[in-house]
Amino acid sequence: MELVLKKLEQPEFPHFMLDYLRGGGNARDYFSAAPTLEGIKETAREMVQTHNVDKELLTALRLFNEKLGAREATIRNIESLKKKTTVVIATGQQPGLLTGSLFTIYKTIQALALCHHLNQNSETVYVPLFWTASDDQRLNEVDHLDLLGRQGRLHKLKLDFEAEAGTPFFHLKTRSEFLALIKQTLQDQLVETEFRADIIERVATAFRASENMAEWFSRLLGQFFFKYGLIIYDPAALPVARYARRLFQDNLERPELLHALTKGNGGRLRRDGYQPQVPPKTGKLPFFLFEGGKRQEITLRDGSFFLGSRRMSREQIAGIIEKSPQKVSPNVFLRPLAQQALFPVAGYVGGPSEVAYHAQLDRAYQEFDLVQPVIYPRWQLFIEEAKASRIINRYRLTWEQLKEEPHRIIYQIVKNNQGAEIEERWRNWQRELRSHINKLPPLMGASLPNWEQKVQAFARKAEAESTRLYQNGWNEIRKRESKTGEDLEYAHNAFFPYNIPAERIFNIFPLLVKYGPDFLDELLTELKQIKGDTGGFLVKIEG
């Protein structure tokens, strides 16, 4: 197996992300440094010798990663955080089934690759960290998994989390029926290879060793990347408010400040022609309290705080932050600030949504006396396997055609591949038809009123009807071309399942089953070639 890397001209990213990548518009005005390796180094120089990671946090972080099976490289990186010359390249994502969508893996690989390049001939040490957002409660986004099955058809694996709706992911216990369904689906849908049994057993072993679904996610991620020194942080195991207490207390004392700052940036974004990613919620604290197993908003009305309908004093909330920090969870705007309060993050690898909401936070970093990390746009990666390559070459498919739904392009594809002769015959027949129609006016002379106009109307109708007949004929040919349709559906689904980039839908495990557990190591080696570049890339698997 050989991996071949190719840069794409146009990644499938939203407007703000594209401007941020290219330095277009005013997108970069919302960030302290450009998304480059040099930008990260400048940020690191600003924070070196000034930050101080809590020793209690580092002890707990080491114990947590050891529990997950961390190797020496990860423990060494955690110990390195005791030194002021060590900074972090972070990324993160809410946990998903079997490590979730491919882009979660890609973001992690990019963080590792950035550390690799930044550590070359550097006195500053860069260590990779993954923030597992297990306190997220949007279970509908993580209760399923999509696979491209043996027949090239999309198959959805869905676990039943309905009874736990509204609870955070870390509350979901590992259940034997979940594991049974996952194993059966992988066996039924994935091709049988020399690696399949071993890969499925690794999944099962990690599942049985985990108390909840979030821990299972972290264990699998660690299996892949602990060898490269990845540090995993999970707020369920290491409560954010315990180690960033002052930040939470500050937001309690000034409850409207963060919302005002992000709202102000939202106005700037609109004036610059962009849409704010997250509308600020006024009248609410920027953190939640866990109550009855669910995250509850704390509202501010008439100078008083309310958890649902229950009035709470400022002192009560401060007491929870102090004595029960595991009950406190930051919102989307406070979380990046809390991450920065905990760790010296010089760079954060984020997707389009993350880049967009970080654009609302530059003033907040300044207000809370925190250094804004470089927000490094994640790569967009597409994997082209051998079968997809053969189909692309056979039908000479363009990138734009791959995006189209198969039924929209099959007519053109079939015509291109076997319709030259039919097309020529059809054009000859149309020319003969027009020739005969053109002979009609002289037949009757000028004796009939409006005769020429009637002939022209007939000609237009005849051309329209003949075109419809021609298209119907091609539709019949298309129906007989079931193999072409299957091929086009496979190629489309390989890159844009549900008309969405595959990295947002598919999972890494089918690739591991096909190409073995070393596939990620080879992918990382190949992607290190990108160095500091950003944008979209195609990885072609050959051999």
Coordinates of C-alpha atoms in Angstrom, one line a residue, residues 2-526:
E2 CA 1.2 3.5 -0.9
L3 CA -0.3 6.8 0.0
V4 CA -0.2 9.7 -2.5
L5 CA -1.0 13.2 -1.4
K6 CA -2.5 15.9 -3.6
K7 CA -3.7 19.4 -2.7
L8 CA -7.2 20.3 -3.7
E9 CA -7.8 23.7 -5.3
Q10 CA -11.0 24.5 -3.4
P11 CA -11.8 22.9 0.0
E12 CA -15.5 22.5 0.8
F13 CA -15.5 25.2 3.5
P14 CA -17.9 28.1 4.4
H15 CA -17.2 31.7 3.4
F16 CA -15.5 32.8 6.6
M17 CA -13.2 29.8 6.8
L18 CA -12.1 30.3 3.2
D19 CA -11.4 34.0 3.9
Y20 CA -9.5 33.0 7.0
L21 CA -7.4 30.4 5.1
R22 CA -6.5 32.8 2.3
G23 CA -6.2 36.0 4.2
G24 CA -9.2 37.4 2.3
G25 CA -11.7 40.0 3.5
N26 CA -11.3 41.0 7.2
A27 CA -11.5 37.4 8.6
R28 CA -8.0 37.5 10.2
D29 CA -8.7 40.8 11.9
Y30 CA -10.4 38.9 14.7
F31 CA -7.3 36.9 15.7
S32 CA -4.1 37.9 17.4
A33 CA -1.8 36.0 15.0
A34 CA -1.9 34.5 11.5
P35 CA -2.6 30.7 11.2
T36 CA 1.0 29.8 10.3
L37 CA 3.8 28.0 12.1
E38 CA 5.5 31.4 12.6
G39 CA 2.2 32.7 14.2
I40 CA 2.3 29.8 16.7
K41 CA 5.9 30.5 17.5
E42 CA 5.2 34.1 18.1
T43 CA 2.3 33.2 20.5
A44 CA 4.5 30.6 22.2
R45 CA 7.2 33.3 22.8
E46 CA 4.5 35.5 24.4
M47 CA 3.4 32.9 26.9
V48 CA 6.7 31.2 27.7
Q49 CA 8.0 32.0 31.2
T50 CA 4.6 33.5 32.2
H51 CA 2.3 30.5 32.4
N52 CA 2.0 28.1 35.3
V53 CA 0.1 24.8 35.0
D54 CA -1.5 23.7 38.3
K55 CA 0.5 20.9 39.8
E56 CA -2.7 19.2 41.1
L57 CA -4.1 19.3 37.6
L58 CA -0.9 17.7 36.1
T59 CA -1.0 14.9 38.8
A60 CA -4.7 14.2 38.0
L61 CA -4.0 14.4 34.3
R62 CA -1.3 11.8 34.5
L63 CA -3.4 9.4 36.5
F64 CA -6.3 9.8 34.1
N65 CA -4.1 9.1 31.0
E66 CA -2.5 6.2 32.8
K67 CA -5.9 4.8 33.4
L68 CA -6.6 5.0 29.7
G69 CA -3.4 3.1 28.9
A70 CA -1.1 6.0 28.2
R71 CA 2.5 5.2 27.1
E72 CA 5.8 6.7 28.1
A73 CA 5.6 9.4 25.4
T74 CA 2.4 10.8 26.9
I75 CA 3.6 10.7 30.5
R76 CA 6.8 12.5 29.4
N77 CA 4.7 15.2 27.8
I78 CA 2.6 15.7 30.9
E79 CA 5.7 16.0 33.0
S80 CA 7.1 18.5 30.5
L81 CA 4.2 20.8 31.2
K82 CA 5.8 21.5 34.6
K83 CA 8.4 23.5 32.7
K84 CA 7.6 27.0 31.5
T85 CA 9.3 26.3 28.1
T86 CA 6.5 23.8 27.2
V87 CA 3.4 24.9 25.4
V88 CA 0.4 23.0 24.0
I89 CA -1.0 22.4 20.5
A90 CA -4.6 21.5 21.2
T91 CA -7.6 20.2 19.4
G92 CA -10.8 18.6 20.6
Q93 CA -14.3 17.3 19.8
Q94 CA -17.3 15.8 21.5
P95 CA -17.0 12.1 21.7
G96 CA -18.7 9.9 19.1
L97 CA -19.1 6.2 18.4
L98 CA -15.8 4.5 17.5
T99 CA -14.0 7.8 17.7
G100 CA -16.8 9.6 15.7
S101 CA -16.4 11.2 12.3
L102 CA -13.1 11.0 10.4
F103 CA -12.4 14.7 10.9
T104 CA -11.9 14.0 14.6
I105 CA -9.0 11.7 13.7
Y106 CA -7.7 14.2 11.1
K107 CA -7.7 17.0 13.6
T108 CA -5.7 14.9 16.0
I109 CA -3.2 13.9 13.3
Q110 CA -2.8 17.6 12.4
A111 CA -2.1 18.5 16.0
L112 CA 0.6 15.8 16.1
A113 CA 2.1 16.9 12.8
L114 CA 2.2 20.5 13.9
C115 CA 4.1 19.5 17.1
H116 CA 6.5 17.4 15.0
H117 CA 7.4 20.4 12.8
L118 CA 7.4 23.0 15.6
N119 CA 9.7 20.9 17.7
Q120 CA 12.4 20.9 15.0
N121 CA 15.4 22.9 16.3
S122 CA 13.3 24.6 19.0
E123 CA 14.0 25.4 22.6
T124 CA 10.3 25.6 23.2
V125 CA 8.6 22.2 23.5
Y126 CA 5.3 21.7 21.9
V127 CA 3.0 18.9 23.2
P128 CA -0.3 17.7 21.7
L129 CA -3.5 17.7 23.7
F130 CA -7.0 16.5 22.9
W131 CA -10.0 18.0 24.8
T132 CA -12.8 15.4 24.9
A133 CA -16.0 17.5 25.3
S134 CA -17.8 14.7 27.1
D135 CA -20.1 17.2 28.9
D136 CA -21.9 17.9 25.6
Q137 CA -25.5 16.8 25.7
R138 CA -26.4 16.8 22.0
L139 CA -26.7 13.0 21.9
N140 CA -28.5 13.0 18.5
E141 CA -25.2 14.0 17.0
V142 CA -23.3 11.1 18.5
D143 CA -25.8 8.2 18.7
H144 CA -25.1 6.9 15.2
L145 CA -22.4 5.9 12.8
D146 CA -22.5 5.7 9.0
L147 CA -20.6 3.0 7.1
L148 CA -20.1 2.4 3.3
G149 CA -21.0 -1.2 3.3
R150 CA -19.8 -4.1 1.2
Q151 CA -22.2 -3.3 -1.6
G152 CA -21.3 0.4 -1.7
R153 CA -24.5 1.3 0.0
L154 CA -24.7 3.5 3.0
H155 CA -25.6 1.8 6.3
K156 CA -26.4 3.6 9.5
L157 CA -25.6 2.1 12.9
K158 CA -27.8 3.8 15.6
L159 CA -27.7 3.2 19.3
D160 CA -30.8 3.9 21.4
F161 CA -30.0 6.8 23.7
E162 CA -33.6 8.0 24.0
A163 CA -33.9 7.2 27.7
E164 CA -30.9 9.4 28.4
A165 CA -31.9 12.3 26.2
G166 CA -30.6 15.6 27.5
T167 CA -27.9 14.1 29.6
P168 CA -24.2 14.6 28.9
F169 CA -22.3 11.9 27.0
F170 CA -20.2 11.0 30.0
H171 CA -23.4 9.8 31.8
L172 CA -24.0 7.1 29.2
K173 CA -22.9 3.8 30.6
T174 CA -21.4 1.1 28.5
R175 CA -24.0 -1.6 28.0
S176 CA -23.6 -5.1 26.7
E177 CA -26.3 -4.7 24.1
F178 CA -24.5 -1.7 22.6
L179 CA -21.3 -3.7 22.2
A180 CA -23.2 -6.7 20.7
L181 CA -24.9 -4.4 18.1
I182 CA -21.6 -2.6 17.2
K183 CA -19.7 -5.9 16.8
Q184 CA -22.5 -7.4 14.7
T185 CA -22.7 -4.4 12.4
L186 CA -18.9 -4.3 11.8
Q187 CA -18.9 -8.0 11.0
D188 CA -21.9 -7.7 8.6
Q189 CA -21.0 -4.5 6.8
L190 CA -17.2 -4.5 6.6
V191 CA -15.2 -6.7 4.2
E192 CA -13.6 -9.7 5.7
T193 CA -9.8 -9.2 5.9
E194 CA -7.0 -10.6 7.9
F195 CA -7.3 -7.6 10.2
R196 CA -11.1 -7.6 10.8
A197 CA -11.3 -10.0 13.8
D198 CA -8.4 -8.3 15.6
I199 CA -9.7 -4.8 15.0
I200 CA -13.2 -5.7 16.3
E201 CA -11.6 -7.4 19.4
R202 CA -9.7 -4.2 20.1
V203 CA -12.9 -2.3 20.0
A204 CA -14.6 -4.8 22.4
T205 CA -11.6 -4.8 24.8
A206 CA -11.6 -1.0 25.1
F207 CA -15.4 -1.1 25.6
R208 CA -15.3 -3.6 28.4
A209 CA -12.6 -1.6 30.2
S210 CA -14.6 1.6 30.1
E211 CA -17.2 2.8 32.6
N212 CA -19.0 5.1 30.2
M213 CA -19.1 5.9 26.5
A214 CA -16.9 8.9 26.8
E215 CA -14.1 6.9 28.4
W216 CA -14.5 4.3 25.6
F217 CA -14.0 7.1 23.1
S218 CA -10.8 8.3 24.9
R219 CA -9.4 4.8 25.2
L220 CA -9.8 4.2 21.5
L221 CA -8.2 7.6 20.7
G222 CA -5.4 6.7 23.0
Q223 CA -4.8 3.3 21.4
F224 CA -4.1 5.2 18.2
F225 CA -2.1 8.1 19.4
F226 CA -0.5 7.6 22.9
K227 CA 2.6 6.3 21.1
Y228 CA 3.0 9.9 19.7
G229 CA 2.6 11.5 23.1
L230 CA -1.0 12.7 22.8
I231 CA -2.4 13.9 26.1
I232 CA -6.2 13.5 26.6
Y233 CA -8.2 15.8 28.8
D234 CA -11.8 15.0 29.8
P235 CA -13.7 17.5 31.9
A236 CA -15.9 14.7 33.3
A237 CA -12.8 13.2 35.0
L238 CA -11.0 16.5 35.5
P239 CA -13.6 19.2 36.3
V240 CA -12.7 22.5 34.6
A241 CA -14.0 24.7 37.3
R242 CA -11.7 23.0 39.9
Y243 CA -8.6 24.2 38.0
A244 CA -10.0 27.4 36.5
R245 CA -11.9 28.5 39.6
R246 CA -10.9 32.2 39.3
L247 CA -12.3 32.4 35.7
F248 CA -15.6 31.0 36.7
Q249 CA -15.9 33.2 39.8
D250 CA -15.0 36.3 37.7
N251 CA -17.8 35.5 35.3
L252 CA -20.1 35.0 38.2
E253 CA -19.2 38.5 39.5
R254 CA -19.6 40.0 36.1
P255 CA -22.3 37.8 34.6
E256 CA -23.1 39.8 31.5
L257 CA -19.5 40.7 30.5
L258 CA -18.7 37.7 28.2
H259 CA -22.0 38.0 26.4
A260 CA -21.5 41.7 25.9
L261 CA -18.0 41.1 24.4
T262 CA -19.1 38.3 22.1
K263 CA -22.2 40.3 21.0
G264 CA -19.9 43.3 20.2
N265 CA -17.8 41.0 18.0
G266 CA -21.0 39.7 16.4
G267 CA -21.8 43.2 15.3
R268 CA -18.4 43.7 13.8
L269 CA -18.7 40.4 11.9
R270 CA -22.0 41.4 10.4
R271 CA -20.6 44.8 9.3
D272 CA -17.7 42.9 7.6
G273 CA -20.2 40.7 5.7
Y274 CA -20.0 37.6 7.9
Q275 CA -22.6 35.8 10.1
P276 CA -21.7 35.2 13.7
Q277 CA -21.5 31.5 14.4
V278 CA -23.1 31.6 17.9
P279 CA -25.7 34.2 18.9
P280 CA -24.9 35.3 22.4
K281 CA -27.6 34.6 25.0
T282 CA -28.1 37.6 27.2
G283 CA -29.5 37.2 30.7
K284 CA -27.7 33.9 31.2
L285 CA -24.4 32.9 32.9
P286 CA -21.8 31.5 30.5
F287 CA -21.7 28.2 32.4
F288 CA -24.2 25.5 33.4
L289 CA -24.9 23.5 36.5
F290 CA -25.6 19.8 36.4
E291 CA -29.0 19.2 38.1
G292 CA -30.8 15.9 37.9
G293 CA -28.1 14.6 35.5
K294 CA -28.7 17.3 33.0
R295 CA -27.0 20.6 32.2
Q296 CA -29.2 23.5 33.3
E297 CA -28.8 27.2 32.3
I298 CA -28.5 29.8 35.0
T299 CA -30.6 32.8 34.1
L300 CA -30.3 36.3 35.4
R301 CA -33.6 38.2 36.0
D302 CA -34.1 41.4 38.0
G303 CA -30.7 41.1 39.6
S304 CA -31.3 37.5 40.8
F305 CA -30.1 34.1 39.6
F306 CA -32.4 31.3 38.7
L307 CA -31.8 27.6 38.0
G308 CA -35.0 26.8 36.3
S309 CA -37.6 28.3 38.6
R310 CA -35.4 28.0 41.7
R311 CA -33.8 31.3 42.9
M312 CA -30.2 31.0 43.8
S313 CA -27.9 33.6 45.4
R314 CA -24.5 34.5 44.1
E315 CA -23.0 33.0 47.2
Q316 CA -24.7 29.7 46.6
I317 CA -23.3 29.5 43.1
A318 CA -19.9 30.5 44.3
G319 CA -20.0 27.7 46.8
I320 CA -20.8 25.1 44.1
I321 CA -17.8 26.3 42.1
E322 CA -15.6 26.1 45.1
K323 CA -16.8 22.8 46.7
S324 CA -18.5 20.9 43.8
P325 CA -16.7 21.9 40.6
Q326 CA -17.8 18.7 38.9
K327 CA -21.3 20.2 38.8
V328 CA -20.1 23.2 36.7
S329 CA -19.7 23.1 32.9
P330 CA -18.7 26.0 30.7
N331 CA -20.7 27.1 27.6
V332 CA -19.3 27.3 24.1
F333 CA -17.7 30.7 24.7
L334 CA -16.3 30.1 28.2
R335 CA -14.8 26.7 27.3
P336 CA -11.9 28.1 25.1
L337 CA -11.1 30.6 27.8
A338 CA -11.1 27.9 30.5
Q339 CA -8.9 25.7 28.3
Q340 CA -6.4 28.7 28.1
A341 CA -6.6 29.2 31.8
L342 CA -5.7 25.5 32.4
F343 CA -3.0 25.1 29.7
P344 CA -0.5 27.2 27.7
V345 CA -2.2 26.6 24.4
A346 CA -0.2 28.3 21.6
G347 CA -2.2 26.8 18.8
Y348 CA -5.7 25.2 18.5
V349 CA -6.6 23.0 15.5
G350 CA -10.3 23.8 14.7
G351 CA -12.9 23.3 12.0
P352 CA -15.0 25.9 10.3
S353 CA -17.5 26.3 13.2
E354 CA -14.7 26.6 15.8
V355 CA -12.8 29.1 13.7
A356 CA -16.0 31.1 13.3
Y357 CA -16.9 31.2 17.0
H358 CA -13.4 32.0 18.1
A359 CA -13.7 35.1 15.9
Q360 CA -16.2 36.3 18.5
L361 CA -13.7 35.9 21.4
D362 CA -10.6 38.0 20.7
R363 CA -11.8 40.8 23.1
A364 CA -12.7 38.2 25.7
Y365 CA -9.2 36.9 25.9
Q366 CA -7.9 40.4 26.5
E367 CA -10.5 41.1 29.2
F368 CA -9.7 38.0 31.2
D369 CA -6.0 38.5 30.8
L370 CA -5.4 35.4 28.6
V371 CA -3.3 34.9 25.5
Q372 CA -5.4 34.1 22.5
P373 CA -4.0 30.9 20.8
V374 CA -3.5 30.7 17.1
I375 CA -6.7 29.1 15.7
Y376 CA -5.2 26.8 13.1
P377 CA -7.8 25.7 10.4
R378 CA -8.0 22.0 10.2
W379 CA -7.3 20.2 7.0
Q380 CA -10.1 18.9 4.9
L381 CA -9.1 15.4 3.8
F382 CA -10.6 13.0 1.3
I383 CA -9.5 9.4 1.0
E384 CA -9.5 7.9 -2.5
E385 CA -9.5 4.1 -2.4
A386 CA -8.7 1.8 -5.4
K387 CA -12.3 1.0 -6.3
A388 CA -13.2 4.7 -6.4
S389 CA -10.1 5.4 -8.5
R390 CA -11.1 2.8 -11.0
I391 CA -14.6 4.3 -11.3
I392 CA -13.3 7.8 -11.7
N393 CA -10.9 6.8 -14.4
R394 CA -13.4 4.6 -16.2
Y395 CA -16.0 7.4 -16.5
R396 CA -13.5 10.3 -16.5
L397 CA -15.4 11.8 -13.6
T398 CA -14.5 15.4 -12.5
W399 CA -14.5 16.6 -8.9
E400 CA -17.6 18.6 -9.6
Q401 CA -19.4 15.5 -11.0
L402 CA -18.4 13.5 -7.8
K403 CA -20.3 16.1 -5.8
E404 CA -23.5 15.6 -7.8
E405 CA -26.1 13.0 -7.0
P406 CA -25.7 10.0 -9.4
H407 CA -29.1 10.4 -11.0
R408 CA -28.3 13.9 -12.0
I409 CA -25.2 13.0 -14.0
I410 CA -25.8 9.5 -15.2
Y411 CA -27.4 10.7 -18.5
Q412 CA -24.2 12.8 -19.3
I413 CA -21.9 9.9 -18.2
V414 CA -23.7 7.3 -20.3
K415 CA -23.8 9.6 -23.3
N416 CA -20.1 10.4 -23.0
N417 CA -19.1 6.8 -22.8
Q418 CA -21.3 5.1 -25.4
G419 CA -23.4 7.8 -27.0
A420 CA -21.2 9.3 -29.6
E421 CA -22.7 7.2 -32.5
I422 CA -26.3 7.7 -31.2
E423 CA -25.7 11.4 -30.8
E424 CA -24.5 11.7 -34.4
R425 CA -27.4 9.7 -35.8
W426 CA -29.8 11.9 -33.8
R427 CA -28.3 15.1 -35.1
N428 CA -28.5 13.8 -38.7
W429 CA -32.2 13.0 -38.2
Q430 CA -32.9 16.4 -36.7
R431 CA -31.2 18.0 -39.7
E432 CA -33.4 16.0 -42.1
L433 CA -36.5 16.8 -40.1
R434 CA -35.8 20.6 -40.3
S435 CA -35.1 20.2 -44.1
H436 CA -38.5 18.7 -44.7
I437 CA -40.3 21.3 -42.6
N438 CA -38.5 24.1 -44.4
K439 CA -40.0 22.7 -47.7
L440 CA -43.6 23.2 -46.4
P441 CA -44.1 26.9 -47.0
P442 CA -43.7 26.7 -50.8
L443 CA -46.1 23.8 -51.1
M444 CA -49.1 26.1 -50.5
G445 CA -47.6 29.3 -51.7
A446 CA -49.0 32.6 -50.3
S447 CA -52.6 31.6 -50.8
L448 CA -53.3 30.7 -47.2
P449 CA -53.3 33.4 -44.5
N450 CA -50.7 33.1 -41.7
W451 CA -49.4 29.9 -43.4
E452 CA -45.7 30.6 -42.7
Q453 CA -46.4 31.4 -39.0
K454 CA -48.3 28.1 -38.7
V455 CA -45.4 26.2 -40.2
Q456 CA -42.9 27.9 -37.8
A457 CA -45.2 27.0 -34.8
F458 CA -45.3 23.4 -36.1
A459 CA -41.5 23.4 -36.4
R460 CA -41.1 24.5 -32.8
K461 CA -43.5 21.9 -31.6
A462 CA -41.9 19.2 -33.6
E463 CA -38.5 20.1 -32.3
A464 CA -39.7 20.1 -28.7
E465 CA -41.5 16.8 -29.1
S466 CA -38.5 15.2 -30.8
T467 CA -36.2 16.4 -28.0
R468 CA -38.5 14.9 -25.4
L469 CA -38.6 11.6 -27.4
Y470 CA -34.8 11.7 -27.5
Q471 CA -34.5 12.2 -23.7
N472 CA -37.0 9.5 -23.1
G473 CA -34.9 7.2 -25.2
W474 CA -31.8 8.0 -23.1
N475 CA -33.7 7.4 -19.9
E476 CA -34.5 3.9 -21.1
I477 CA -30.8 3.4 -21.9
R478 CA -30.0 4.7 -18.4
K479 CA -32.4 2.2 -16.8
R480 CA -30.5 -0.6 -18.5
E481 CA -27.2 0.8 -17.4
S482 CA -27.6 -0.4 -13.8
K483 CA -23.9 -1.1 -13.5
T484 CA -23.1 2.5 -14.4
G485 CA -25.6 3.7 -11.8
E486 CA -24.1 1.5 -9.1
D487 CA -20.6 2.7 -10.0
L488 CA -21.6 6.4 -9.8
E489 CA -23.4 5.9 -6.5
Y490 CA -20.4 4.2 -5.0
A491 CA -18.0 7.0 -6.1
H492 CA -20.4 9.7 -4.9
N493 CA -20.9 8.0 -1.6
A494 CA -17.1 7.5 -1.2
F495 CA -16.6 11.3 -1.2
F496 CA -19.9 13.0 -0.5
P497 CA -22.3 10.6 1.3
Y498 CA -25.7 12.4 1.8
N499 CA -24.1 15.2 -0.3
I500 CA -21.8 16.0 2.7
P501 CA -17.9 15.6 2.7
A502 CA -17.1 12.1 3.8
E503 CA -14.9 13.3 6.6
R504 CA -18.1 14.5 8.4
I505 CA -19.9 11.2 7.9
F506 CA -17.6 8.2 7.9
N507 CA -15.5 6.6 10.5
I508 CA -11.8 5.4 10.6
F509 CA -12.5 1.8 11.5
P510 CA -13.5 0.5 8.0
L511 CA -10.1 1.8 6.8
L512 CA -8.4 0.0 9.7
V513 CA -10.2 -3.2 8.8
K514 CA -9.1 -2.9 5.1
Y515 CA -5.6 -1.8 5.6
G516 CA -4.6 -2.8 9.0
P517 CA -3.9 -1.1 12.4
D518 CA -0.8 0.6 11.0
F519 CA -2.8 2.6 8.5
L520 CA -3.0 5.6 10.8
D521 CA 0.8 5.6 11.3
E522 CA 1.3 5.6 7.5
L523 CA -1.3 8.3 7.1
L524 CA 0.4 10.5 9.8
T525 CA 3.8 10.0 8.0
E526 CA 2.3 11.0 4.7

